Each structure stands twice: as C-alpha cells, then as structure tokens.
XYZ file of C-alpha atoms in Angstrom:
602
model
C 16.152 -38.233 9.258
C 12.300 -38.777 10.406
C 11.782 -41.341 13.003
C 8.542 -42.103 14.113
C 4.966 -40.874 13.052
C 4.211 -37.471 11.616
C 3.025 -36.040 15.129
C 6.544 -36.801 16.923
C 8.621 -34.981 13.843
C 6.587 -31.736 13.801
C 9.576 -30.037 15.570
C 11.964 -31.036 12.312
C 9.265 -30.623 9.550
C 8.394 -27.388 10.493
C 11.955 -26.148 11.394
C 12.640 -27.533 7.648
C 9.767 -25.621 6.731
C 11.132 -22.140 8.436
C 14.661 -22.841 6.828
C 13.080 -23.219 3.475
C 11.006 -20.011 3.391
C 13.777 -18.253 4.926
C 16.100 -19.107 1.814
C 12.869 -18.171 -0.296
C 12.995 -14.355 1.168
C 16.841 -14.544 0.617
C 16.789 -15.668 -2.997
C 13.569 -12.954 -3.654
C 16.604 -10.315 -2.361
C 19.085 -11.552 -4.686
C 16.873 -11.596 -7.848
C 15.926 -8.261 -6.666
C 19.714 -6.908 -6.861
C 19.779 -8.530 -10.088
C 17.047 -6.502 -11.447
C 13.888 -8.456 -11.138
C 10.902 -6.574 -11.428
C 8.691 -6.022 -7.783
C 5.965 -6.821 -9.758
C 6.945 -10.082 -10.250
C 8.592 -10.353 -6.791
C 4.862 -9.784 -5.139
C 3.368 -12.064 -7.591
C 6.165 -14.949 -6.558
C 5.493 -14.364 -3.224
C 1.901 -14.353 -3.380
C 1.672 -17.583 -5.376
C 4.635 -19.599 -3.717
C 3.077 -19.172 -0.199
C -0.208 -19.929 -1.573
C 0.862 -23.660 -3.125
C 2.450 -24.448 -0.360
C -0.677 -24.590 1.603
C -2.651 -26.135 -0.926
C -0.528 -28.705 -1.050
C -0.222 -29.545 2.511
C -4.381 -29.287 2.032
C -3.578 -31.976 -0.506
C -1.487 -34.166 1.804
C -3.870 -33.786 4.917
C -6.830 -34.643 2.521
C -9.069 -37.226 4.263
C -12.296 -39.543 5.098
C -12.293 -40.360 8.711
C -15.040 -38.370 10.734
C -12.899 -37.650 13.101
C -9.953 -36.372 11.254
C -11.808 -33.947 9.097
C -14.114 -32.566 12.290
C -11.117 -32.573 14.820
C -8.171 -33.603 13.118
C -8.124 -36.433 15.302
C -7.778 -34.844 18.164
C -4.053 -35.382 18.427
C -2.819 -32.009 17.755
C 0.099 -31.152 20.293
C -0.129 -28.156 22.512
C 2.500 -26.536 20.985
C 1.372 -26.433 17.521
C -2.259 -26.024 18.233
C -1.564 -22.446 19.899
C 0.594 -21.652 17.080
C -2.286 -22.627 14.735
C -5.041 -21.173 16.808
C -3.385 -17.720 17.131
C -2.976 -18.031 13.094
C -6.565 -18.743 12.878
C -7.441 -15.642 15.033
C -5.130 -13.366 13.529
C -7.016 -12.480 10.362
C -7.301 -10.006 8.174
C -8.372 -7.399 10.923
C -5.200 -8.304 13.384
C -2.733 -7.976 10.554
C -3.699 -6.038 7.963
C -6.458 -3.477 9.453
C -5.293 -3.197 13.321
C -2.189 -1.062 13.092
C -4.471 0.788 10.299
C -6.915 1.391 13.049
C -4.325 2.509 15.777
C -2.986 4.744 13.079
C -6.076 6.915 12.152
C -7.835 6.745 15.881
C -4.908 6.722 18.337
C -4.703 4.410 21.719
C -8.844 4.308 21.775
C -8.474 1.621 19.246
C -6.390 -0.462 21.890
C -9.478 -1.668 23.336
C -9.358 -4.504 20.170
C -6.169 -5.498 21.561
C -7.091 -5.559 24.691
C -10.232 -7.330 24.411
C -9.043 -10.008 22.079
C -6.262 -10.887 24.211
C -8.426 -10.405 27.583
C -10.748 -13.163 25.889
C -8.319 -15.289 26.047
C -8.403 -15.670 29.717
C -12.215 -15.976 29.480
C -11.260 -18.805 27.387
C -9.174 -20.703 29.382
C -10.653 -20.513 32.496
C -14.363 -20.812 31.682
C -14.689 -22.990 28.640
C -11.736 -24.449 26.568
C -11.252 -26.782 28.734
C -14.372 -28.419 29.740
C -15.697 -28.515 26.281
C -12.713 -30.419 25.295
C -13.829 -32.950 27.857
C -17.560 -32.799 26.637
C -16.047 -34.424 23.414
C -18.221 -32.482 21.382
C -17.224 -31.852 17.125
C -18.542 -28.224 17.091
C -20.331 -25.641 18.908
C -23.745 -26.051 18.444
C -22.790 -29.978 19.210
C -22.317 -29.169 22.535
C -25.243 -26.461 22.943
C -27.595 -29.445 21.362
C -26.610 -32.027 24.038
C -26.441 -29.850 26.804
C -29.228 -28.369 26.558
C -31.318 -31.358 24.436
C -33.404 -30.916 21.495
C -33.029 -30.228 17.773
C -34.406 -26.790 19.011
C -31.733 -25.572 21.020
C -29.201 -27.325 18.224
C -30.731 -25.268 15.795
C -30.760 -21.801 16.453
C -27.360 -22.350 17.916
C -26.487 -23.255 13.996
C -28.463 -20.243 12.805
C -26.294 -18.005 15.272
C -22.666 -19.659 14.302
C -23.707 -18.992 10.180
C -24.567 -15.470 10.948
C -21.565 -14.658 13.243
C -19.491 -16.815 11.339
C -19.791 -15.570 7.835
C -19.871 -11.960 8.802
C -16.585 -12.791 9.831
C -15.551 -14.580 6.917
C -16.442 -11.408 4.787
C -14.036 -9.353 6.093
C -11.069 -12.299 5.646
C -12.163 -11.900 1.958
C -12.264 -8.628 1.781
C -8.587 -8.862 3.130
C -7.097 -11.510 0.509
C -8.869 -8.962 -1.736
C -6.922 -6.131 -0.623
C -3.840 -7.821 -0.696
C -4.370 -9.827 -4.149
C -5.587 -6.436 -6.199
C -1.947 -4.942 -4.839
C 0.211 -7.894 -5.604
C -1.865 -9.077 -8.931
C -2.628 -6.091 -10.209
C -6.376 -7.265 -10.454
C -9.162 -5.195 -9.294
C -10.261 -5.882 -5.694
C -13.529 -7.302 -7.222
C -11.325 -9.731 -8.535
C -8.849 -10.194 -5.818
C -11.902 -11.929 -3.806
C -11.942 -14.613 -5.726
C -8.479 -15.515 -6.011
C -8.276 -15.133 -2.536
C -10.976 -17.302 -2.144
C -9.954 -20.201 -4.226
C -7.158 -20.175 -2.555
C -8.690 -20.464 1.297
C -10.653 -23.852 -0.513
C -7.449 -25.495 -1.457
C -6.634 -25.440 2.041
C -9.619 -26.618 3.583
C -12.085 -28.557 1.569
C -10.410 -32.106 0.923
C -9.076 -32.372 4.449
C -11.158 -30.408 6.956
C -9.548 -29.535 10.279
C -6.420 -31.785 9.844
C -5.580 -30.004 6.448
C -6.678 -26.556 8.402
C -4.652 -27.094 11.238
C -1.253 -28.214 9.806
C -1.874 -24.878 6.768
C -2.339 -22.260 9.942
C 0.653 -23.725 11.328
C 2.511 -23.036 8.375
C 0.844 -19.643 8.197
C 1.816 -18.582 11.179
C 5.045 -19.266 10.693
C 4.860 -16.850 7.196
C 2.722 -13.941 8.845
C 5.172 -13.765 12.511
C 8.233 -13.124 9.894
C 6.472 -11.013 7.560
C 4.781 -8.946 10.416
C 8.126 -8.196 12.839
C 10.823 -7.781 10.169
C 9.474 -4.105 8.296
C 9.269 -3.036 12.315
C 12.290 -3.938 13.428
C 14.141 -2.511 10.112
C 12.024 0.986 9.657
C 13.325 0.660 13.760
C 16.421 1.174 13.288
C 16.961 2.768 10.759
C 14.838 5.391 12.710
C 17.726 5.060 15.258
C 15.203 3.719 17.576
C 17.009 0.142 18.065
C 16.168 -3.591 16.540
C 13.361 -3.903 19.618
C 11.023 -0.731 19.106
C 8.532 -2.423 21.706
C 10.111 -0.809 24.367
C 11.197 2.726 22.690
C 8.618 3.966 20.436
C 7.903 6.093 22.913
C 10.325 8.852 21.178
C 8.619 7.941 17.830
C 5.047 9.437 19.762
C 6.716 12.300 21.102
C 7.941 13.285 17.999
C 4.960 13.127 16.281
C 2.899 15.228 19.098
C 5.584 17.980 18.365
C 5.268 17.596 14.700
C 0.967 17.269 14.462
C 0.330 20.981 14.859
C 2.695 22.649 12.844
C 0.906 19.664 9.653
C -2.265 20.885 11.054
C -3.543 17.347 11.667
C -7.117 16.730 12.936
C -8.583 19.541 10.013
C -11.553 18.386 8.213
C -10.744 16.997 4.402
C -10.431 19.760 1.908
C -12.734 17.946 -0.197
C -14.195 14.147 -0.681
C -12.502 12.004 -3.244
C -14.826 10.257 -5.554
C -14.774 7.220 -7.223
C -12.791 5.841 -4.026
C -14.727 4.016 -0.883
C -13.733 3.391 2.669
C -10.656 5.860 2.643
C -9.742 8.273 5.735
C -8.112 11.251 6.039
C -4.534 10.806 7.586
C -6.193 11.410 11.186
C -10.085 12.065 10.890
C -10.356 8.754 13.433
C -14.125 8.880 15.191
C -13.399 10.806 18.104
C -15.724 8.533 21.147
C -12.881 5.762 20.158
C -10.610 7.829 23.271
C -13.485 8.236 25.518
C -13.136 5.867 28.548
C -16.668 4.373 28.192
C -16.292 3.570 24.615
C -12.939 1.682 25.216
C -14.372 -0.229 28.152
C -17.827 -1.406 26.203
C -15.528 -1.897 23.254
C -12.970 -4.010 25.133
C -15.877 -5.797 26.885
C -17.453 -6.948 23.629
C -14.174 -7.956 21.869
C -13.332 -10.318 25.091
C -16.743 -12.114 25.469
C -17.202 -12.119 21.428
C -13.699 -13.946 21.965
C -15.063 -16.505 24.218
C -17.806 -17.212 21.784
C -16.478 -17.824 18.746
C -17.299 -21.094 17.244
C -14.141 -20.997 15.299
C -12.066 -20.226 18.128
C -13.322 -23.123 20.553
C -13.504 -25.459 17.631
C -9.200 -25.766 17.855
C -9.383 -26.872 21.278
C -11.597 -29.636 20.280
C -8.359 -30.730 18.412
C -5.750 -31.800 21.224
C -5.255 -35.511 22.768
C -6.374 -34.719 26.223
C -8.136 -31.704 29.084
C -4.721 -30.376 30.347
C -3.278 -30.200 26.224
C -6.589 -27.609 25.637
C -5.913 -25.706 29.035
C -1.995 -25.731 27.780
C -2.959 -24.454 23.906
C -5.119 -21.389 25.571
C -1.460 -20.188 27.158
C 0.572 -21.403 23.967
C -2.404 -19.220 21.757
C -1.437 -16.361 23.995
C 2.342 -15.973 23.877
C 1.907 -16.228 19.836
C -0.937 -13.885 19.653
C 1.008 -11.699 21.908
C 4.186 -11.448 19.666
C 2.163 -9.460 17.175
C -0.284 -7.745 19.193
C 2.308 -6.256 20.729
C 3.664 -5.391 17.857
C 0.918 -3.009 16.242
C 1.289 0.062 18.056
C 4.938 0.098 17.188
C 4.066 -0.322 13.671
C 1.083 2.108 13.198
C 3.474 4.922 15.021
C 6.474 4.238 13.144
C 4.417 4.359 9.496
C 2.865 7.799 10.522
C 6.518 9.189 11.402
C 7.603 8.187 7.847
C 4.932 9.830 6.750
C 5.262 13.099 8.862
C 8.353 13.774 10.319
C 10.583 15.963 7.255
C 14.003 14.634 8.638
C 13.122 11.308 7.170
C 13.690 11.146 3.021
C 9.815 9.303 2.791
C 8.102 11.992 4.379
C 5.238 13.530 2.016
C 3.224 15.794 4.426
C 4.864 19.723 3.139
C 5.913 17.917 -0.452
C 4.751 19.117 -3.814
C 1.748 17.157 -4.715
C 3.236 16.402 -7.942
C 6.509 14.766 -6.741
C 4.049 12.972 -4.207
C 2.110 11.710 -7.073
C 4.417 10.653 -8.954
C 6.047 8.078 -6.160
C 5.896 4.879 -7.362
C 4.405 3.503 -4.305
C 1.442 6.206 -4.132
C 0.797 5.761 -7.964
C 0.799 1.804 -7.528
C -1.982 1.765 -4.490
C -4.164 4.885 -6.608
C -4.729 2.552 -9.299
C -6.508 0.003 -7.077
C -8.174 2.901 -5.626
C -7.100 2.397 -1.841
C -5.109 5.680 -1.668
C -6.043 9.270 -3.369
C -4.604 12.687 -3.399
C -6.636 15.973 -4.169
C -4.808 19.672 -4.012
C -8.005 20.886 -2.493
C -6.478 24.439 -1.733
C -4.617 24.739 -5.451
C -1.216 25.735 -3.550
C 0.670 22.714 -4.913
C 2.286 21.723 -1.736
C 0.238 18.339 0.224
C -1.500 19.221 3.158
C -2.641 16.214 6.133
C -6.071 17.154 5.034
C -5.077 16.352 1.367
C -4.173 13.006 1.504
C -6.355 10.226 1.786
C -6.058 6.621 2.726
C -7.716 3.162 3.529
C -6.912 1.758 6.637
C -6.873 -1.487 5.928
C -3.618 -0.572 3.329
C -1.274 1.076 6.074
C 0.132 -2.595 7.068
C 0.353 -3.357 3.180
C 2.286 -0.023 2.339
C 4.364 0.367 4.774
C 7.684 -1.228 3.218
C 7.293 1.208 0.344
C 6.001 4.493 2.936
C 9.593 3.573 4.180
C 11.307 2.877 1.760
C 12.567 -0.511 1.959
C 13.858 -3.218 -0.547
C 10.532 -4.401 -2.602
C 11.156 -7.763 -1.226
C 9.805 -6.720 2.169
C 6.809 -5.671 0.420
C 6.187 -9.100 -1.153
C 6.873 -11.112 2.044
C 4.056 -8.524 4.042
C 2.043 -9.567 1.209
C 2.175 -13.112 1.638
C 2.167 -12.658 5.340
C -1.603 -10.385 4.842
C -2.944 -13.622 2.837
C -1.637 -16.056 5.116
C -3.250 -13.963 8.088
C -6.626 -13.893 6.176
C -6.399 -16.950 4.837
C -5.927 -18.737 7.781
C -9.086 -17.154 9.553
C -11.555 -17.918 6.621
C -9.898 -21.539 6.602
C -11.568 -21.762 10.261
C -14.579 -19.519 9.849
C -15.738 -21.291 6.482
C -15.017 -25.026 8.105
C -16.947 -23.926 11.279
C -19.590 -22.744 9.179
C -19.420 -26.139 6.849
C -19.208 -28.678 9.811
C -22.010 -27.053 11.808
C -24.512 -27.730 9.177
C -22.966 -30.939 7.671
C -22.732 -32.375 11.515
C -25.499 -30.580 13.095
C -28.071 -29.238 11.122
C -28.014 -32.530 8.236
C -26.452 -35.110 10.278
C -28.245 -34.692 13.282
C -31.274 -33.199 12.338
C -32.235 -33.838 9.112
C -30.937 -37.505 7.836
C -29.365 -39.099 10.978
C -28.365 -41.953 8.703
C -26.077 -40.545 6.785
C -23.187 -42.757 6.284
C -19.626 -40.982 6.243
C -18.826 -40.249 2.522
C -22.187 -38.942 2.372
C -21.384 -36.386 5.121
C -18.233 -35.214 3.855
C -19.446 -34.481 0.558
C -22.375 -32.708 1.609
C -19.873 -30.530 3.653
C -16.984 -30.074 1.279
C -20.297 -28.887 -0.827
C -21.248 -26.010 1.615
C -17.765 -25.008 1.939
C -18.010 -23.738 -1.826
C -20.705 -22.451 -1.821
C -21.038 -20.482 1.341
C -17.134 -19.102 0.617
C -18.710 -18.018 -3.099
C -21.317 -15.968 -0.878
C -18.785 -14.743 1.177
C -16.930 -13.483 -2.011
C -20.043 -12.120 -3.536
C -20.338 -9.805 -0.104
C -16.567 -8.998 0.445
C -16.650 -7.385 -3.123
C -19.498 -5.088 -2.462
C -16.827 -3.289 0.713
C -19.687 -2.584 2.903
C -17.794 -1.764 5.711
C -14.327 -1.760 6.478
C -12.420 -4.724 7.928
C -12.269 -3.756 11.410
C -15.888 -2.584 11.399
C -16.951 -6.449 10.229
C -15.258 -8.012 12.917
C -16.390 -6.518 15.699
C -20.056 -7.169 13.988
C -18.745 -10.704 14.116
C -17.982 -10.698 17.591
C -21.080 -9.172 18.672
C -23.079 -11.351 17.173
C -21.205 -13.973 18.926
C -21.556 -12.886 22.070
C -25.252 -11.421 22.109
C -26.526 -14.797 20.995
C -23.856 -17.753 22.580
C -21.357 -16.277 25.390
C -24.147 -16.974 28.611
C -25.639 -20.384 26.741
C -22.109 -21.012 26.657
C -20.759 -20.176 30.173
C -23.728 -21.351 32.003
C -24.112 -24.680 29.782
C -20.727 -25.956 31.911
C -21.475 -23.413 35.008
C -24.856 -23.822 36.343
C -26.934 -26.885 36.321
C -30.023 -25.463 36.641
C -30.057 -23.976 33.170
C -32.944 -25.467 30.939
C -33.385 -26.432 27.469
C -36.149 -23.511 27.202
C -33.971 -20.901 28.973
C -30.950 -21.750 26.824
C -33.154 -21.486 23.722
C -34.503 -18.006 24.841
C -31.074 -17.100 25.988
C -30.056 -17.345 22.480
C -33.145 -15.405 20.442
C -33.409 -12.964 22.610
C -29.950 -12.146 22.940
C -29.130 -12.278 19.094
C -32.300 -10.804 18.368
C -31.795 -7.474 20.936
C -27.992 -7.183 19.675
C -29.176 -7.500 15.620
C -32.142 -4.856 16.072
C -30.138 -2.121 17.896
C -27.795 -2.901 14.935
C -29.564 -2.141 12.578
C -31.689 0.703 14.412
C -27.958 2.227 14.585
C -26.705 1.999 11.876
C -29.499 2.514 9.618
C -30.646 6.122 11.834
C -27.556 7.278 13.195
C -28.930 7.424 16.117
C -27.368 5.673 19.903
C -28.636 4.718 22.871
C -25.725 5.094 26.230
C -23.682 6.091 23.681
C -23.209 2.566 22.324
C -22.589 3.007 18.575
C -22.897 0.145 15.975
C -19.428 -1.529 16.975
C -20.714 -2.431 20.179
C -24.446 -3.764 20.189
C -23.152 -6.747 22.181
C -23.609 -4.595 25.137
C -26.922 -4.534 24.694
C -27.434 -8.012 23.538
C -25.533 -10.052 26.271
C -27.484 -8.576 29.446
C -30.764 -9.495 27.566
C -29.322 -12.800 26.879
C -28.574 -13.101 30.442
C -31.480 -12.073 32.254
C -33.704 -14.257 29.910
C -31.643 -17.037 30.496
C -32.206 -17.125 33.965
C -35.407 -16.218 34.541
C -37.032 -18.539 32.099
C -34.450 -21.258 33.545
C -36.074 -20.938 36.502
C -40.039 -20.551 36.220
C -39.873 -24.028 33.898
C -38.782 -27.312 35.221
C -35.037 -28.416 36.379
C -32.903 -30.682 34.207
C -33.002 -34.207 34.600
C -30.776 -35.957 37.201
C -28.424 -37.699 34.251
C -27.971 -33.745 32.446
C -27.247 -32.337 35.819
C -24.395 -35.335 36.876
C -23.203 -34.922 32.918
C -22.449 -31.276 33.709
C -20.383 -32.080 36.959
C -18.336 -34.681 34.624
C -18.128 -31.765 32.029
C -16.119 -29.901 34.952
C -14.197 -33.287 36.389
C -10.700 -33.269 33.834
C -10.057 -36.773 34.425
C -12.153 -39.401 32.678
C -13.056 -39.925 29.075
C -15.039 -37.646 26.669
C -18.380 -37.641 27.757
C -19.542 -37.624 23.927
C -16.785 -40.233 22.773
C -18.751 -43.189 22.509
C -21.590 -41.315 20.213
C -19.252 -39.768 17.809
C-alpha cells in the first residue's frame, strides 16, 4: 500500500486518517441510538482524539537537532499550511471568536480581519526570507542579524512574555472544554488539558508538533463546519449558510426589541466569573477607530509571532515557505469564514420563538431545568437569575461566558449529543494545537538561544534536548497555574499576546531583512522601548481605567509599535553602520536562490 518514505505517503496516511475518524463520529451516532449515555460519548471523544496525538508524539519522538527544532525542514507545502493554520487557530479562533461576534456584533470582525490581513504581512515581508536565513527560531535570527548576546537576549525575554501569555489562554481553553466533557472543575480541566498538549510535544519537538496539528486540523475543520451547516438547514437557510445568513440577521434585528436586548443585567450573578449578559458587548468594539487600531494590532501581532514564523522554518526550500503562507490562508479561511455564520445562527436559537430551543419569553423554571443549561451551571459558565420575580426569562436574565457559545451550541440547538462530543474534541484539538507551538517556541528559544548560545555553547545534543524537553514542563505547569486563576477571558489574552508581539519584535523584524542600515544598538532599543511603552500603557489601562486616543487595554500595540519604530531608526542612525559582510548577508537574506545562509552553523 505505502511506497516510498513517510513524506511521499502523507496524501494516503492522512486520507486513512480522515476515513478513520469519520467512522469514529459514525459509530459515536450509533451507540448513541442504542442508548449510550452523552456523558460517556464526550468523554470517548475527548480521550480518543487525545491518544491519537500522543501517539503520533510517540512515533515522531526524536534526537536529531534538526528534527526536533525544524522537523527537518522537509515539511511539504501542503501540510505545513494545514498545520500552521491548526497552530493559529487556538482556543480564541474556535472556541471564543464566534463567542465574541455573538455578544459585540460585526466590531469584533476586526480579529478576523486582522489575523487573516497578517497573513499577507507574512508572506510578503518575512516568511520567506527568514526561511532562507536558515535560522531555528526567532530570536536566532534577531541574534545574528543584529549580533550580540544582547540583542539575542531581550529578543528571548520578549518571545517568553508574548509567548506564554498566549499559551494561558490555550489552557484556559482545554480547561473549558475538559470541565464540560469530564465533568471536572475547570481548575482541574487545566491540567488534563495540559498533560495532554506535553504528550504531543515534548519527546519529538517540531516533527511530533507538526504531524499532531496536521491531524488536528483535520478534527477541528469537521467538528467546526458540521453543527453550522446542520442548525443551517434545519433553519431552512440551506447546507452553505456563508452566503445566506443574511435572513438569520434580519430576523434577529426584528426580534431584539420586542426581547428588549441591550438592557442592563437585572442583577450580577455571584459565585460565577467572566460571564456576559446575552448582548452587554463593550460598545467602542463598533466604532470605526476601534476596529481599525484593533485590526491593525491583530495583523502586525500576526507578523510577529514567534510561533507563527517558526512553521515556515519547517519546509525544504524559499518558494515551499512563500507557498505554505497561501496554503495557511485558504485553511484559516474555511473557518474564519465560518464564525459569523455560527455566532448568528446560535443567537437565533436562542431568540427567535418559532424555533422549539428558543428560551428568551420561557418560564425560568422549564429553562432551568434543560438539560443542557443545568449541565454548563454546574461548571459555572452559564447562570440564570429571575431578577424581576415574574417567572418568565428576560435577555437581561440570562447570563453566559463567551468562550462557551461554540461549546453549547449543539445542545442550544438541539442536535444529536454526538455533535456535541465531536465540537468538543474539535475545541481541544484547536487549543491544543496552539499551546503545542507556543510552549515549543517558548522551550526552543531558551534551550537554543538563551543556554545553547549564550550560556554553555558546548553543549552537546542530548544535553540540549533534555534541558528543553525540561522547560517544556515546567513552563506549561506555569501556564496551568495562570489559566486556572481566569484572569481574563480568552479573547482578551490573545490580543495581549499579540500586542506584546508586535510592540517589542514586528519593526526589529521587518527592518532586520528590509533595511541595511539598521544597527545592533537600534535593534536592541527598538525592542525595550517598544515592549516597554506597549507593557506600561497596559498596565496604566487596565489597572486605572483610564485611555489615552481612546486606545483601551486590547490595543496597547498602537502605542508600542510607533515607539518601537521611531527608536529604531533614530538610534540606527546617530551610531555606526553595519559591517560590509552584515550588510551583503542581508541582500542574500532577500536573494531566494542559494543555500541557507545559517546552514553550515546549525
């Protein structure tokens, strides 16, 4: 059946893989006719997905450098775009996005729309030509560009940060998803999900990564379109709501005012954190200069991410990265374009009294009572309080997290249980697959940069991969230790993520491969100052309340990147140009023909 090596029969392992998951969800639907509990369906779901991908982590496991820091680099374009777009849709793109477009309307399009615009930032100003620098990680190519364990290491400090504020909210999601399915509290859920995420990534680095996100991509496409297309038409809407949810809006403009949506919460709900009222979404999310700065931060944090560039590091040549940017595109597209369907379907279930699953007008006792509100109450995601005493749920009544509405939405409509299981396993596959990448980029840039490099450049190989399989552990145990504590909400976490990323790295970046004349001491001041401007009006934000140009705390990379920039240059230029062999290494950076330019030293 398999001739060859394992690259040339990816097409035929992975359609093998597809047919076998597919029989999976059928055989979950049968035992489901035949009476099997949905507890046990979510559990069998959540568990057979998960061993799958430790045990392709168990089959990828390795010792070669160059395996575990770039599986090889012989990853086909194909299969890296479908692993990259699994590695960027996390826990925010598939189980808190539609959540988001749900409670705050189109303004919370700008994510979309700023994570896929990054994409062309991507392509055409870096993918590429740090493929060709040959580099293992980010702060590889910021330390050789740029020269110095200086420059190296604040590039490090910048990745952790950025990188495990990201990973916190990929916890938090396998949390969410693993207190639902389990039945465990979400302070427990974290650390299932996180041993999990370890058995993917810690014996065989990127190799193990990259063939597990293929897989989960795979699981979390299915599990993502098929509750849309099916709440679709049975709606009456057709199998391809892209295209006609427009009816589902306009039906729930007519309905809002006669539910009296937008009113402020009868009362707050304690005992429960993060929840929203069914539409009490921040109201600057629709103004035009909130989307844009939004948007804007999303699509240079996007460029910046060390996770992100690390996959293109991964194919056999230039032209396969520039060809895996526009394969990570179609496949990010196919859910992104997705959400808005989803989010406005959901609320019609919830609103629109022609449909059997509406709630809104309902007695709050039969409401209560639904198996589906009762199940997510007891993990404390969802609450319902009869603020006015009239017995009949109003909008303002009913409260919810967003980071659920993905989760519930099989039961909100009323579909077999078995769709509920596979959106389970397609959540933990989403987050799983993120925090895979975030805690390897985290892992290799300290193994490889910071104690490699810096610290004991004499490290012999075993040596190296220990010490990073060791920091994989333990900075995913931090990671847990945060996610439990729900300081913020999924959503809000990531865009922290991406602002870090692009106050402190997006101009070091682009003008490392783009301008010659940038120095070693402009890169370095690019980055503090930068990071530093971004993290104080964080904190001054969200500590006070208080906003400068109406820039709240989802956004401080507008104030970090323009600070970046304008110290970059000027201190670029008032200290002495790089030497003639940097400047000709940067014009090879930019030539796609040739060799790695870091080949030889790796």
């Amino acid at each position: 059946m398999f001739k060859g090596n394992f690259i040339e029969n990816l097409p035929k392992i992975y359609g093998m893989y597809t047919g076998g998951f597919i029989v999976f969800i059928i055989l979950m639907a049968i035992l489901e006719q035949a009476g099997l509990g949905a507890d046990t369906i979510g559990i069998l779901f959540v568990i057979f997905t998960v061993v799958i991908y430790a045990a392709i982590g168990w089959l990828s496991r390795t010792m070669q450098v160059s395996a575990y820091y770039v599986a090889g680099r012989e990853v086909p374009p194909v299969f890296n775009g479908m692993a990259t777009a699994a590695d960027w849709m996390s826990g925010a793109s598939f189980v808190a996005l539609a959540g988001g477009i749900y409670f705050g309307g189109h303004g919370y399009l700008a994510f979309v729309v700023g994570w896929t615009g990054g994409y062309v930032l991507v392509n055409a100003l870096l993918a590429p030509y740090l493929r060709k620098f040959g580099c293992y990680t980010v702060p590889d190519f910021i330390g050789t560009r740029y020269g110095g364990n200086t420059a190296r290491f604040v590039a490090v400090i910048i990745l952790v940060i950025t990188s495990f504020t990201y990973v916190t909210a990929q916890i938090n999601a396998t949390g969410t998803i693993a207190a639902r399915a389990l039945h465990i509290p979400f302070e427990v859920g974290v650390w299932f999900g996180l041993l999990g995420i370890l058995l993917c990534s810690m014996l065989g680095g990127m190799r193990a990564v990259t063939w597990t996100q293929v897989a989960q991509y795979i699981v979390l496409i299915i599990a993502y379109l098929v509750p849309v297309i099916w709440m679709s038409n049975a709606q009456g809407f057709g199998i391809i709501p892209h295209f006609t949810y427009g009816e589902a809006v306009a039906r729930i403009t007519e309905l809002e005012p006669t539910l009296n949506v937008g009113a402020a919460a009868v009362e707050k709900v304690p005992g429960v954190r993060i929840l929203t009222n069914l539409h009490n979404a921040p109201g600057d999310a629709a103004h035009s200069w909130q989307f844009v700065t939004l948007a804007l931060c999303m699509m240079a944090g996007t460029a910046s991410l060390p996770h992100i560039l690390m996959r293109y590091f991964t194919t056999p040549t230039v032209r396969a990265a520039r060809r895996s940017v526009s394969f990570s595109l179609f496949f990010i597209f196919l859910l992104y374009f997705t959400a808005p369907a989803l989010a406005t379907l959901t609320k019609l279930q919830l609103f629109d009294p022609n449909l059997a699953t509406s709630i809104i007008g309902k007695s709050v006792a039969d409401v209560s009572n639904l198996e589906w509100v009762k199940n997510w109450v007891d993990v404390k995601m969802l609450a319902i309080t009869d603020g006015n005493k009239d017995g009949i749920l109003q909008v303002n009544e009913f409260f919810m997290r967003p980071d659920i509405v993905v989760l519930a939405t099989p039961e909100i409509a009323g579909l077999p249980y078995v769709i509920s299981g596979l959106v389970a396993a397609g959540g933990m596959a989403a987050a799983m697959s993120t925090a895979d990448g975030l805690l390897l980029a985290i892992a290799n840039a300290l193994s490889h940069d910071l104690y490699y490099k810096i610290i004991d450049p004499k490290a012999d190989t075993a040596r190296r991969l220990i010490v990073a399989r060791v920091l994989l552990i333990v900075i995913g145990a931090l990671g847990a230790a945060v996610a439990s504590l729900q300081l913020t909400g999924i959503l809000g976490a990531v865009a922290w993520a991406f602002c870090f990323a692009c106050s402190g790295l997006f101009f070091p970046l682009v003008l490392g491969v783009w301008w010659k004349r940038a120095t070693t001491a402009g890169a370095i001041a690019g980055m503090v100052l930068g990071f530093g401007a971004g993290s104080v009006y964080l904190w001054w934000t969200y500590t006070t309340g208080q906003q400068l140009f109406d820039l709240n705390h989802l956004r401080f990379g507008i104030i970090g990147m323009p600070v970046s920039l304008v110290a970059m240059v000027v201190v670029s230029l008032v200290t002495p140009a790089p030497s003639e062999e940097v400047q000709k290494m940067v014009d090879e950076t930019r030539d796609p023909s040739g060799a790695a330019i870091l080949e030889a030293s790796h």
